[in-house]
Amino acid sequence: MTKLYKILTAKTLVPNIHLFLFDAPRIARKAKAGQFVVLTKDEKGERIPLTIADSDAKAGTVTIVFMEVGKTTRELGLLKTGDSIMSLTGPLGLPTHIENYGTVVCVAGGFAVAPVMPIARALKQAGNKVISILGARNKELIFWEDELRNVSDKLIVTTDDGSYGRKALVTEPLKEILENGEKISLVVAIGPSIMMKFCAKTTQPFGVKTIVSLNPIMVDGTGMCGCCRVSVGGQTKFACVDGPDFDAHQVDWDLLAARQRTYVEEEKQAMENWQCQCGKHS
Amino acid sequence: MPRQDAAVRAKNFKEVATGYTPEMAAEEASRCIQCPKRPCVEGCPVNVDIPEFIKAVREGKMADAVTVLKNKNALPGVCGRVCPQESQCEAKCTLLKQKAPVAIGRLERYVADWETKNKASMPPGAPLPPPTGKKVAVIGSGPAGLTAAADLAKKGHRVTIFEALHVGGGVLMYGIPEFRLPKEIVQNEINFVKSLGVELVLDAVIGKTDTIDELLNSGYDAVFLGTGAGLPMFLGVPGENANGIYSANEWLTRTNLMKAYLFPTYDTPLHVGKKVAVIGGGNVAMDGARCALRLGAEEVYIVYRRSEAELPARREEVENAMEEGIIFKFLTNPTRFLDDGKGWVTGMECVEMELGEPDASGRRRPIVKKGSEFVMNINTVVVALGTTPNPLIAATTDGLNTTSHGTVIADEHTGKTVKDKVWAGGDIVTGAATVISAMGAGKRAAADIDKYLTSL
Ligand SMILES: Cc1cc2nc3c(=O)[nH]c(=O)nc-3n(C[C@H](O)[C@H](O)[C@H](O)COP(=O)(O)OP(=O)(O)OC[C@H]3O[C@@H](n4cnc5c(N)ncnc54)[C@H](O)[C@@H]3O)c2cc1C
Ligand SMILES: Cc1cc2nc3c(=O)[nH]c(=O)nc-3n(C[C@H](O)[C@H](O)[C@H](O)COP(=O)(O)OP(=O)(O)OC[C@H]3O[C@@H](n4cnc5c(N)ncnc54)[C@H](O)[C@@H]3O)c2cc1C
Ligand code: SF4
Ligand code: SF4
Ligand code: FES
């Protein structure tokens, strides 16, 4: 099968986190903050969803940022500028709802500074006062700090180990902002499920509307398979077409976590099998 | 027709039926009495010239047989395998009343397979007419879209197919399993459609990548909607989101399109428990169950709320499934799923049913037997209750009329929708139906689109 989508730039942002700039004019023309693509590396590859971190309609390009977590993302991490992949589909999912809310807080955990960027920028452009919180495990893993600062009125950086910025989890400054008295109209939190869940717990007592971008396992990304079912407010939704943004206070987090673990055994097997075959990557 | 032995085939994904030998084909073809009234042709939704192609087979003029067949049917290798011939062409065969109808489908398959093996000895097809300069966008590359595209290209129109997935073919690729319809055959037939000058654009989700109105405004003179019925239905009972519960679409897509049966050579995983229950009684349920067996499940159940007589699946596939060892639990309906406390399905609470008076569909209505609850222990569930059209197209297109089931309303004879320049056909109009009825709809719409384009 022909590989149709060229990587114009591949770079490693921080260890294990990579950026691809794709030549994809059809997607770039339509992409909006909060939407994602589904990509397949080659004939034998699986379809995986990744958020559109940036897009340029004029240049016809789309940027994605991904973290190495398993076989597919590790394999993708080996691709270089000039390589191509078989399939790239999008923009999928509903765009994040943007309006002038007043003051909003954007929380980005780990690699999620990438998906948060276009949302923070759009919120800023819509006239909001944007306070951003960028959290990472340590200093080494922080990227796009300046980029996020540029689209925010205020940026707070935290690390788990205190090697940079404030030693805290993102929920601590979030709670302080909510307690501070300034009226916060919206919180957008994107990152690992556990982080999103605790952000939801943090904002709930304050009654502040909180949006999260859910990341269940997906296949087609078009509403055809039902693999991405999540439960929100007691109702089953397909995250790829009804989301991926949902009201954080209504999400059944335990169900999401359980479903994300569906293929833990198989994922391990895939990694081991791949590592034996290619030997040099440990 | 020769088939792989049941015990052997239940463990592999190779085609179940191995096809006629030349001698068998010649013998079967010689049974056809060449009825002047051609009743069989009427039974075929795309009006294949059945007596003519069979005559060519009998006379050993295989290249002619191919030409006659392909004149009406762009996908003979597919139809020869999956058409419900027993209720279509063969149901009208004169010989039905005497002994057995001519095995039209099997002969069709034989001719298509001959062509694949003998490509080189095929004469070049009729040259295409000069380009008309008219452009048509076909949405969806299932049988409806492929047929409409082929017919329009043969009239000299420029056709582009837009397909949401990374592979063309629709249900033929993602739904119907390899052992009933080898994917190579589907791709060969798609290549034939492309050889007519049709462009196939993959990874294009219409409604997202472009809307119908944007396509019309960007220079397409007409649009044909063949996006099928791809939205899976669930039971809506408690516990249905547990791990190990799949829609048939997901189960079959992972298996067929993504080739999970070759994991870890292919990357897409599937979790197959020892005991698998498939809910439903149609072709999709049979395919799901037979895949489960081939994927290594030890016990596979079909759980169906009516009785054997009401099974909507083709009889041939039910027999294949029974032979392979699928266990049928009739008059049984799940009411709740049980899990292990960590999110994995472990059991299914069911009730027994009995049949009452006929309902709107003419089949006897299943009624719950009081106090009949029982639990089936299972590790994997495949829900095959049917599908409805994906709402994406209707939601992003102004001026389309849809029914309460989400199907698009189109004229039965022409496929014309109420929206200017837009036609529709196949499962998106009828709800889940058959390959050949989708092809028939594609053909009728192509004829009407051609009429419209030449009137411009
Ligand atoms: C809408 C959406 C947007 C996303 N955006 C990003 C992003 O911008 N950057 C980023 O790094 N990651 C993103 N993800 C997660 C990303 O898709 C997974 O990390 C990736 O699929 C892992 O594949 P793998 O083979 O490397 O790992 P595996 O070893 O296969 O899996 C590791 C974990 O990733 C998850 N996962 C596996 N397969 C899939 C799948 N097909 N779909 C979704 N999740 C899966 C599972 O929870 C699994 O336990 C997004 C997910 C969704 C649903
Ligand atoms: C498991 C299974 C077994 C079956 N077995 C049989 C059988 O034995 N015999 C038989 O006759 N019939 C069978 N059928 C039914 C038959 O396959 C369908 O009736 C037929 O494929 C319908 O054709 P279609 O062209 O209308 O739609 P589809 O085949 O569904 O094709 C629609 C295409 O449109 C694409 N699409 C959808 N939305 C968009 C969009 N927004 N933009 C772009 N593309 C889009 C889809 O990805 C798909 O490729 C079976 C069906 C299933 C699921
Ligand atoms: S296309 Fe189907 S219905 Fe028509 S002749 Fe062939 S097998 Fe029969
Ligand atoms: S009805 Fe039967 S016997 Fe008569 S022409 Fe058709 S296939 Fe032959
Ligand atoms: S990923 Fe298939 S329905 Fe959402």
PDB file of C-alpha atoms and ligand atoms in Angstrom, chain B residues 43-46 48 50 73 79 83 85 88-89 104-105 108 436, ligand 3:
ATOM      1  CA  GLY B  43     -34.794 -12.266  -9.814  1.00  0.00           C
ATOM      2  CA  CYS B  44     -31.433 -10.533 -10.013  1.00  0.00           C
ATOM      3  CA  PRO B  45     -31.435  -6.942  -8.745  1.00  0.00           C
ATOM      4  CA  VAL B  46     -28.809  -5.944 -11.334  1.00  0.00           C
ATOM      5  CA  VAL B  48     -27.233 -10.158 -14.975  1.00  0.00           C
ATOM      6  CA  ILE B  50     -27.778 -15.239 -16.677  1.00  0.00           C
ATOM      7  CA  ASN B  73     -22.167  -6.670 -12.517  1.00  0.00           C
ATOM      8  CA  CYS B  79     -21.856 -11.636  -5.580  1.00  0.00           C
ATOM      9  CA  CYS B  83     -25.635 -13.081  -2.717  1.00  0.00           C
ATOM     10  CA  GLN B  85     -29.222 -16.502  -4.441  1.00  0.00           C
ATOM     11  CA  GLN B  88     -33.161 -14.028  -5.728  1.00  0.00           C
ATOM     12  CA  CYS B  89     -32.039 -15.373  -9.116  1.00  0.00           C
ATOM     13  CA  ILE B 104     -26.237 -19.558 -10.710  1.00  0.00           C
ATOM     14  CA  GLY B 105     -24.219 -18.042  -7.869  1.00  0.00           C
ATOM     15  CA  GLU B 108     -20.861 -16.761 -11.305  1.00  0.00           C
ATOM     16  CA  ILE B 436     -26.806  -7.088  -4.381  1.00  0.00           C
TER      17      ILE B 436
HETATM   18  S1  SF4 C   3     -25.649 -10.990  -8.925  1.00  0.00           S
HETATM   19 FE1  SF4 C   3     -26.529 -12.235  -7.291  1.00  0.00          FE
HETATM   20  S2  SF4 C   3     -28.718 -12.268  -7.742  1.00  0.00           S
HETATM   21 FE2  SF4 C   3     -27.664 -11.560  -9.618  1.00  0.00          FE
HETATM   22  S3  SF4 C   3     -27.307 -13.399 -10.791  1.00  0.00           S
HETATM   23 FE3  SF4 C   3     -25.500 -13.090  -9.568  1.00  0.00          FE
HETATM   24  S4  SF4 C   3     -25.839 -14.313  -7.748  1.00  0.00           S
HETATM   25 FE4  SF4 C   3     -27.821 -14.056  -8.721  1.00  0.00          FE
END
